[in-house]
PDB file of C-alpha atoms in Angstrom:
ATOM      1  CA  UNK A   1       7.490 -11.264   5.403  1.00 66.00           C
ATOM      2  CA  UNK A   2       4.759 -10.132   3.168  1.00 81.00           C
ATOM      3  CA  UNK A   3       4.130  -6.281   4.258  1.00 93.00           C
ATOM      4  CA  UNK A   4       1.248  -5.588   2.335  1.00 96.00           C
ATOM      5  CA  UNK A   5      -1.942  -8.225   2.205  1.00 95.00           C
ATOM      6  CA  UNK A   6      -4.644  -8.286  -0.227  1.00 96.00           C
ATOM      7  CA  UNK A   7      -6.342 -11.796   1.102  1.00 92.00           C
ATOM      8  CA  UNK A   8      -9.186 -12.146  -1.358  1.00 94.00           C
ATOM      9  CA  UNK A   9      -8.095 -13.461  -3.845  1.00 93.00           C
ATOM     10  CA  UNK A  10     -10.919 -13.067  -6.503  1.00 96.00           C
ATOM     11  CA  UNK A  11     -14.013 -11.252  -6.068  1.00 97.00           C
ATOM     12  CA  UNK A  12     -17.310 -11.308  -7.875  1.00 97.00           C
ATOM     13  CA  UNK A  13     -19.764  -8.464  -8.393  1.00 98.00           C
ATOM     14  CA  UNK A  14     -22.828  -7.539 -10.016  1.00 98.00           C
ATOM     15  CA  UNK A  15     -22.611  -5.075 -12.899  1.00 97.00           C
ATOM     16  CA  UNK A  16     -24.057  -1.640 -11.277  1.00 97.00           C
ATOM     17  CA  UNK A  17     -23.392  -2.484  -7.520  1.00 98.00           C
ATOM     18  CA  UNK A  18     -20.177  -1.915  -5.683  1.00 98.00           C
ATOM     19  CA  UNK A  19     -17.176  -3.558  -5.544  1.00 98.00           C
ATOM     20  CA  UNK A  20     -15.042  -3.086  -2.188  1.00 98.00           C
ATOM     21  CA  UNK A  21     -11.285  -4.778  -2.097  1.00 98.00           C
ATOM     22  CA  UNK A  22      -9.323  -4.700   0.556  1.00 98.00           C
ATOM     23  CA  UNK A  23      -6.095  -4.240   1.304  1.00 98.00           C
ATOM     24  CA  UNK A  24      -3.830  -4.877   5.466  1.00 97.00           C
ATOM     25  CA  UNK A  25      -0.370  -3.426   5.299  1.00 97.00           C
ATOM     26  CA  UNK A  26       1.789  -4.171   8.674  1.00 96.00           C
ATOM     27  CA  UNK A  27       4.460  -1.746   8.292  1.00 95.00           C
ATOM     28  CA  UNK A  28       3.561   2.095   9.929  1.00 95.00           C
ATOM     29  CA  UNK A  29       6.572   3.906   8.060  1.00 95.00           C
ATOM     30  CA  UNK A  30       4.562   3.388   4.914  1.00 95.00           C
ATOM     31  CA  UNK A  31       2.734   6.830   3.988  1.00 94.00           C
ATOM     32  CA  UNK A  32       1.284   6.736   0.602  1.00 95.00           C
ATOM     33  CA  UNK A  33      -0.780   3.899  -1.066  1.00 96.00           C
ATOM     34  CA  UNK A  34      -1.926   3.312  -3.877  1.00 95.00           C
ATOM     35  CA  UNK A  35      -4.583   0.860  -6.574  1.00 97.00           C
ATOM     36  CA  UNK A  36      -3.262  -0.295  -9.636  1.00 97.00           C
ATOM     37  CA  UNK A  37      -4.925  -2.241 -12.177  1.00 97.00           C
ATOM     38  CA  UNK A  38      -3.672  -4.986 -14.316  1.00 95.00           C
ATOM     39  CA  UNK A  39      -5.667  -6.318 -17.259  1.00 94.00           C
ATOM     40  CA  UNK A  40      -4.264  -9.821 -18.973  1.00 91.00           C
ATOM     41  CA  UNK A  41      -0.959  -9.614 -20.792  1.00 88.00           C
ATOM     42  CA  UNK A  42      -0.172  -5.722 -19.848  1.00 92.00           C
ATOM     43  CA  UNK A  43       1.355  -4.061 -17.550  1.00 94.00           C
ATOM     44  CA  UNK A  44      -0.365  -2.694 -14.249  1.00 95.00           C
ATOM     45  CA  UNK A  45      -1.735   1.085 -14.876  1.00 96.00           C
ATOM     46  CA  UNK A  46      -2.342   3.143 -11.922  1.00 94.00           C
ATOM     47  CA  UNK A  47      -5.855   3.505 -10.647  1.00 96.00           C
ATOM     48  CA  UNK A  48      -5.871   5.982  -7.461  1.00 96.00           C
ATOM     49  CA  UNK A  49      -3.613   6.818  -4.532  1.00 95.00           C
ATOM     50  CA  UNK A  50      -3.499   8.271  -1.482  1.00 96.00           C
ATOM     51  CA  UNK A  51      -1.269   9.769   0.855  1.00 95.00           C
ATOM     52  CA  UNK A  52      -1.404   9.249   5.183  1.00 95.00           C
ATOM     53  CA  UNK A  53      -2.623  12.403   5.692  1.00 95.00           C
ATOM     54  CA  UNK A  54      -5.749  11.777   4.368  1.00 96.00           C
ATOM     55  CA  UNK A  55      -7.971   9.307   4.693  1.00 96.00           C
ATOM     56  CA  UNK A  56     -10.386   9.362   2.014  1.00 97.00           C
ATOM     57  CA  UNK A  57      -9.596  10.244  -1.943  1.00 97.00           C
ATOM     58  CA  UNK A  58     -12.354  10.325  -4.740  1.00 97.00           C
ATOM     59  CA  UNK A  59     -11.833   9.885  -8.085  1.00 96.00           C
ATOM     60  CA  UNK A  60     -15.216   9.052  -9.781  1.00 97.00           C
ATOM     61  CA  UNK A  61     -15.787   6.422  -9.044  1.00 98.00           C
ATOM     62  CA  UNK A  62     -13.176   5.318  -7.791  1.00 98.00           C
ATOM     63  CA  UNK A  63     -12.458   6.192  -3.690  1.00 98.00           C
ATOM     64  CA  UNK A  64      -9.743   5.086  -1.624  1.00 98.00           C
ATOM     65  CA  UNK A  65      -9.964   4.563   2.416  1.00 98.00           C
ATOM     66  CA  UNK A  66      -7.577   4.622   4.242  1.00 98.00           C
ATOM     67  CA  UNK A  67      -7.466   2.781   8.223  1.00 97.00           C
ATOM     68  CA  UNK A  68      -4.478   4.556   9.449  1.00 96.00           C
ATOM     69  CA  UNK A  69      -5.093   2.725  13.416  1.00 96.00           C
ATOM     70  CA  UNK A  70      -5.935  -0.666  11.795  1.00 97.00           C
ATOM     71  CA  UNK A  71      -3.467  -0.625   8.740  1.00 97.00           C
ATOM     72  CA  UNK A  72      -6.281  -0.920   6.756  1.00 98.00           C
ATOM     73  CA  UNK A  73      -7.102   0.275   2.854  1.00 97.00           C
ATOM     74  CA  UNK A  74     -10.027  -0.212   0.437  1.00 98.00           C
ATOM     75  CA  UNK A  75     -10.908   0.502  -3.153  1.00 98.00           C
ATOM     76  CA  UNK A  76     -14.631   0.899  -3.765  1.00 98.00           C
ATOM     77  CA  UNK A  77     -15.803   0.728  -7.413  1.00 98.00           C
ATOM     78  CA  UNK A  78     -19.043   2.553  -7.716  1.00 97.00           C
ATOM     79  CA  UNK A  79     -21.135   1.388  -9.587  1.00 98.00           C
ATOM     80  CA  UNK A  80     -18.835  -1.697 -11.293  1.00 98.00           C
ATOM     81  CA  UNK A  81     -18.539  -2.468 -15.406  1.00 97.00           C
ATOM     82  CA  UNK A  82     -18.205  -5.170 -16.597  1.00 96.00           C
ATOM     83  CA  UNK A  83     -14.907  -3.853 -17.941  1.00 96.00           C
ATOM     84  CA  UNK A  84     -13.458  -3.030 -14.642  1.00 97.00           C
ATOM     85  CA  UNK A  85     -12.939  -6.370 -14.375  1.00 98.00           C
ATOM     86  CA  UNK A  86      -9.357  -6.741 -14.376  1.00 97.00           C
ATOM     87  CA  UNK A  87      -6.602  -7.956 -11.158  1.00 96.00           C
ATOM     88  CA  UNK A  88      -6.437  -5.402  -8.316  1.00 97.00           C
ATOM     89  CA  UNK A  89      -2.386  -4.354  -6.777  1.00 97.00           C
ATOM     90  CA  UNK A  90      -2.339  -2.043  -3.462  1.00 97.00           C
ATOM     91  CA  UNK A  91       1.020  -0.964  -2.520  1.00 95.00           C
ATOM     92  CA  UNK A  92       2.652   1.616  -0.203  1.00 95.00           C
ATOM     93  CA  UNK A  93       5.979   2.932   0.036  1.00 94.00           C
ATOM     94  CA  UNK A  94       7.887   4.741   3.083  1.00 93.00           C
ATOM     95  CA  UNK A  95       8.991   8.606   2.255  1.00 91.00           C
ATOM     96  CA  UNK A  96      12.594   7.988   1.893  1.00 88.00           C
ATOM     97  CA  UNK A  97      12.490   4.840   0.517  1.00 89.00           C
ATOM     98  CA  UNK A  98      12.064   5.074  -3.270  1.00 91.00           C
ATOM     99  CA  UNK A  99      10.543   1.662  -3.468  1.00 92.00           C
ATOM    100  CA  UNK A 100       7.068   0.456  -3.428  1.00 93.00           C
ATOM    101  CA  UNK A 101       5.590  -2.811  -1.846  1.00 93.00           C
ATOM    102  CA  UNK A 102       2.849  -4.199  -4.161  1.00 94.00           C
ATOM    103  CA  UNK A 103       0.121  -6.741  -2.348  1.00 94.00           C
ATOM    104  CA  UNK A 104      -0.366 -10.263  -4.075  1.00 93.00           C
ATOM    105  CA  UNK A 105      -3.596  -8.675  -6.729  1.00 95.00           C
ATOM    106  CA  UNK A 106      -7.379  -9.199  -5.777  1.00 96.00           C
ATOM    107  CA  UNK A 107      -9.169 -10.740  -9.053  1.00 96.00           C
ATOM    108  CA  UNK A 108     -11.816  -8.747  -9.798  1.00 98.00           C
ATOM    109  CA  UNK A 109     -15.123 -10.168 -12.085  1.00 98.00           C
ATOM    110  CA  UNK A 110     -18.154  -8.336 -13.009  1.00 98.00           C
ATOM    111  CA  UNK A 111     -20.227 -10.193 -13.512  1.00 96.00           C
ATOM    112  CA  UNK A 112     -23.347  -8.257 -16.934  1.00 91.00           C
TER     113      UNK A 112
ATOM    114  CA  UNK B   1       0.166   2.269 -24.587  1.00 85.00           C
ATOM    115  CA  UNK B   2       2.094   3.447 -21.436  1.00 86.00           C
ATOM    116  CA  UNK B   3       5.322   4.398 -23.697  1.00 93.00           C
ATOM    117  CA  UNK B   4       7.330   1.946 -21.364  1.00 97.00           C
ATOM    118  CA  UNK B   5       8.816  -0.649 -23.502  1.00 97.00           C
ATOM    119  CA  UNK B   6      10.123  -4.039 -22.813  1.00 98.00           C
ATOM    120  CA  UNK B   7      12.066  -5.952 -25.498  1.00 97.00           C
ATOM    121  CA  UNK B   8      12.111  -8.765 -25.320  1.00 97.00           C
ATOM    122  CA  UNK B   9       7.929  -9.757 -25.039  1.00 97.00           C
ATOM    123  CA  UNK B  10       8.734 -13.648 -24.345  1.00 97.00           C
ATOM    124  CA  UNK B  11      12.255 -15.248 -23.354  1.00 97.00           C
ATOM    125  CA  UNK B  12      12.997 -19.569 -23.402  1.00 97.00           C
ATOM    126  CA  UNK B  13      15.993 -20.433 -22.344  1.00 97.00           C
ATOM    127  CA  UNK B  14      17.554 -23.053 -19.967  1.00 97.00           C
ATOM    128  CA  UNK B  15      19.207 -23.472 -16.333  1.00 98.00           C
ATOM    129  CA  UNK B  16      22.296 -21.888 -15.870  1.00 97.00           C
ATOM    130  CA  UNK B  17      22.045 -19.145 -18.789  1.00 98.00           C
ATOM    131  CA  UNK B  18      22.418 -15.654 -18.978  1.00 98.00           C
ATOM    132  CA  UNK B  19      19.950 -13.230 -20.296  1.00 98.00           C
ATOM    133  CA  UNK B  20      19.452  -9.147 -20.788  1.00 98.00           C
ATOM    134  CA  UNK B  21      15.963  -8.135 -20.069  1.00 98.00           C
ATOM    135  CA  UNK B  22      15.851  -4.399 -21.602  1.00 98.00           C
ATOM    136  CA  UNK B  23      13.608  -0.822 -20.811  1.00 98.00           C
ATOM    137  CA  UNK B  24      13.154   2.260 -22.609  1.00 98.00           C
ATOM    138  CA  UNK B  25      10.848   4.207 -20.108  1.00 97.00           C
ATOM    139  CA  UNK B  26       8.712   7.006 -21.170  1.00 96.00           C
ATOM    140  CA  UNK B  27      10.196   9.996 -23.236  1.00 95.00           C
ATOM    141  CA  UNK B  28      11.432  12.346 -20.233  1.00 93.00           C
ATOM    142  CA  UNK B  29      11.159  10.014 -17.427  1.00 95.00           C
ATOM    143  CA  UNK B  30      14.128   9.596 -15.988  1.00 95.00           C
ATOM    144  CA  UNK B  31      13.389   7.057 -12.584  1.00 96.00           C
ATOM    145  CA  UNK B  32      13.333   3.194 -13.942  1.00 97.00           C
ATOM    146  CA  UNK B  33      12.222   0.597 -11.256  1.00 96.00           C
ATOM    147  CA  UNK B  34      11.999  -3.256 -11.847  1.00 97.00           C
ATOM    148  CA  UNK B  35       9.583  -6.134 -10.804  1.00 97.00           C
ATOM    149  CA  UNK B  36       9.432  -9.706 -11.048  1.00 96.00           C
ATOM    150  CA  UNK B  37       5.787 -10.786 -11.254  1.00 94.00           C
ATOM    151  CA  UNK B  38       6.260 -14.931 -10.475  1.00 90.00           C
ATOM    152  CA  UNK B  39       2.867 -17.367 -10.620  1.00 80.00           C
ATOM    153  CA  UNK B  40       0.142 -16.473  -8.498  1.00 70.00           C
ATOM    154  CA  UNK B  41       2.408 -13.275  -6.575  1.00 78.00           C
ATOM    155  CA  UNK B  42       2.602  -9.906  -6.629  1.00 82.00           C
ATOM    156  CA  UNK B  43       4.939  -7.367  -8.217  1.00 91.00           C
ATOM    157  CA  UNK B  44       7.800  -8.293  -6.098  1.00 94.00           C
ATOM    158  CA  UNK B  45      10.269  -4.939  -5.948  1.00 95.00           C
ATOM    159  CA  UNK B  46      14.078  -5.632  -7.329  1.00 96.00           C
ATOM    160  CA  UNK B  47      15.184  -2.495  -8.309  1.00 96.00           C
ATOM    161  CA  UNK B  48      15.103   1.518  -8.840  1.00 96.00           C
ATOM    162  CA  UNK B  49      17.413   3.976 -10.706  1.00 96.00           C
ATOM    163  CA  UNK B  50      17.287   7.360 -11.364  1.00 95.00           C
ATOM    164  CA  UNK B  51      19.255   8.860 -13.290  1.00 95.00           C
ATOM    165  CA  UNK B  52      21.717   6.901 -13.920  1.00 95.00           C
ATOM    166  CA  UNK B  53      22.166   5.938 -10.304  1.00 96.00           C
ATOM    167  CA  UNK B  54      21.162   2.456  -8.130  1.00 96.00           C
ATOM    168  CA  UNK B  55      17.950   4.605  -5.579  1.00 94.00           C
ATOM    169  CA  UNK B  56      16.966   1.802  -4.183  1.00 94.00           C
ATOM    170  CA  UNK B  57      17.315  -1.420  -3.526  1.00 94.00           C
ATOM    171  CA  UNK B  58      14.645  -4.886  -3.237  1.00 93.00           C
ATOM    172  CA  UNK B  59      14.955  -8.376  -2.459  1.00 86.00           C
ATOM    173  CA  UNK B  60      16.877  -8.751  -5.579  1.00 93.00           C
ATOM    174  CA  UNK B  61      19.223 -11.958  -5.566  1.00 94.00           C
ATOM    175  CA  UNK B  62      23.248 -11.453  -6.296  1.00 95.00           C
ATOM    176  CA  UNK B  63      22.473 -13.315  -9.941  1.00 97.00           C
ATOM    177  CA  UNK B  64      20.724 -10.288 -10.815  1.00 97.00           C
ATOM    178  CA  UNK B  65      21.946  -7.011 -11.340  1.00 96.00           C
ATOM    179  CA  UNK B  66      20.840  -3.830 -13.391  1.00 97.00           C
ATOM    180  CA  UNK B  67      22.084  -0.926 -14.578  1.00 97.00           C
ATOM    181  CA  UNK B  68      20.637   2.196 -16.226  1.00 98.00           C
ATOM    182  CA  UNK B  69      22.997   3.850 -19.465  1.00 97.00           C
ATOM    183  CA  UNK B  70      23.165   7.755 -19.958  1.00 96.00           C
ATOM    184  CA  UNK B  71      20.138   7.347 -22.671  1.00 95.00           C
ATOM    185  CA  UNK B  72      18.371   6.682 -19.425  1.00 96.00           C
ATOM    186  CA  UNK B  73      17.032   3.040 -20.683  1.00 97.00           C
ATOM    187  CA  UNK B  74      17.677  -0.345 -18.130  1.00 98.00           C
ATOM    188  CA  UNK B  75      18.756  -3.167 -18.462  1.00 98.00           C
ATOM    189  CA  UNK B  76      18.246  -6.290 -15.945  1.00 98.00           C
ATOM    190  CA  UNK B  77      20.611  -9.221 -16.142  1.00 98.00           C
ATOM    191  CA  UNK B  78      19.900 -12.420 -14.576  1.00 98.00           C
ATOM    192  CA  UNK B  79      22.720 -15.334 -14.398  1.00 97.00           C
ATOM    193  CA  UNK B  80      22.534 -18.835 -13.333  1.00 97.00           C
ATOM    194  CA  UNK B  81      19.531 -19.279 -14.409  1.00 97.00           C
ATOM    195  CA  UNK B  82      16.803 -21.725 -12.205  1.00 97.00           C
ATOM    196  CA  UNK B  83      14.016 -22.936 -13.004  1.00 96.00           C
ATOM    197  CA  UNK B  84      12.301 -20.412 -10.501  1.00 94.00           C
ATOM    198  CA  UNK B  85      13.083 -17.567 -11.627  1.00 96.00           C
ATOM    199  CA  UNK B  86      10.567 -18.223 -14.474  1.00 96.00           C
ATOM    200  CA  UNK B  87       8.441 -14.858 -14.067  1.00 96.00           C
ATOM    201  CA  UNK B  88       7.134 -12.242 -15.650  1.00 96.00           C
ATOM    202  CA  UNK B  89       9.508  -9.104 -15.324  1.00 98.00           C
ATOM    203  CA  UNK B  90       8.030  -6.131 -15.371  1.00 97.00           C
ATOM    204  CA  UNK B  91       9.704  -2.189 -15.926  1.00 97.00           C
ATOM    205  CA  UNK B  92       8.194   1.223 -14.767  1.00 97.00           C
ATOM    206  CA  UNK B  93       9.021   4.564 -15.796  1.00 96.00           C
ATOM    207  CA  UNK B  94       8.060   7.611 -13.602  1.00 94.00           C
ATOM    208  CA  UNK B  95       9.458  11.488 -13.738  1.00 91.00           C
ATOM    209  CA  UNK B  96      11.333  11.474 -10.420  1.00 86.00           C
ATOM    210  CA  UNK B  97      11.468   9.113  -7.548  1.00 83.00           C
ATOM    211  CA  UNK B  98       9.200  10.907  -5.484  1.00 82.00           C
ATOM    212  CA  UNK B  99       6.305   9.413  -4.413  1.00 77.00           C
ATOM    213  CA  UNK B 100       3.983  11.443  -5.839  1.00 77.00           C
ATOM    214  CA  UNK B 101       5.002  10.916  -9.653  1.00 83.00           C
ATOM    215  CA  UNK B 102       2.929   8.027 -11.247  1.00 88.00           C
ATOM    216  CA  UNK B 103       4.937   4.857 -12.637  1.00 92.00           C
ATOM    217  CA  UNK B 104       3.729   3.989 -15.892  1.00 95.00           C
ATOM    218  CA  UNK B 105       4.537   0.026 -16.350  1.00 96.00           C
ATOM    219  CA  UNK B 106       6.028  -1.837 -19.743  1.00 97.00           C
ATOM    220  CA  UNK B 107       3.963  -4.797 -21.357  1.00 96.00           C
ATOM    221  CA  UNK B 108       6.931  -6.708 -19.139  1.00 97.00           C
ATOM    222  CA  UNK B 109       8.967  -9.709 -20.741  1.00 98.00           C
ATOM    223  CA  UNK B 110       7.829 -13.768 -20.085  1.00 97.00           C
ATOM    224  CA  UNK B 111      10.476 -15.590 -19.134  1.00 97.00           C
ATOM    225  CA  UNK B 112      10.958 -19.083 -18.747  1.00 97.00           C
ATOM    226  CA  UNK B 113      13.805 -21.394 -17.862  1.00 97.00           C
ATOM    227  CA  UNK B 114      13.462 -25.193 -18.435  1.00 96.00           C
TER     228      UNK B 114
END
């Protein structure tokens, strides 16, 4: 039972344009969501997070939007840069469970 | 460099064997998490230890076990290995188990079972 889904395995975007990565979840108990970026041969690195009490969180070029009613979150990268080319994972957690459920990832390629 | 170290980097072994993967968390971090990433799969949460005590368990097979030692390093033991256990195994650490505390991932151990 995949509780966190990233339905797009890959995405290509032109440099300078917006990249939008999507994530859906099924467990209504999830109240904290995170995005990680992963380069080949490295471990994931934390990018941005959002609590369920918010619907938007912004950090520089990265913005995460949360739509609780739709159980959907998205990561916007503006403007996209070639260095953003990586695999992006979304993850979710429910308070008190002390565990994180990850999606299968979306490979982003930013074309110069 | 996240400050989390994992050894070995690569491991090749045969079916039926037993291996131990080691993780040293960042200095000061008390929580250690283990994840498995199989081909084309996301990171599957295996287990979480906090200050030596098991805090949460995921879909970890009975053939797998883990522990966190007094010096806070952690080991993941995989026994009776099967071909399907071939994967990247990551550990991550954080200061505290709370949601607001960022997890820092190690570079992973690639396990190949032949």
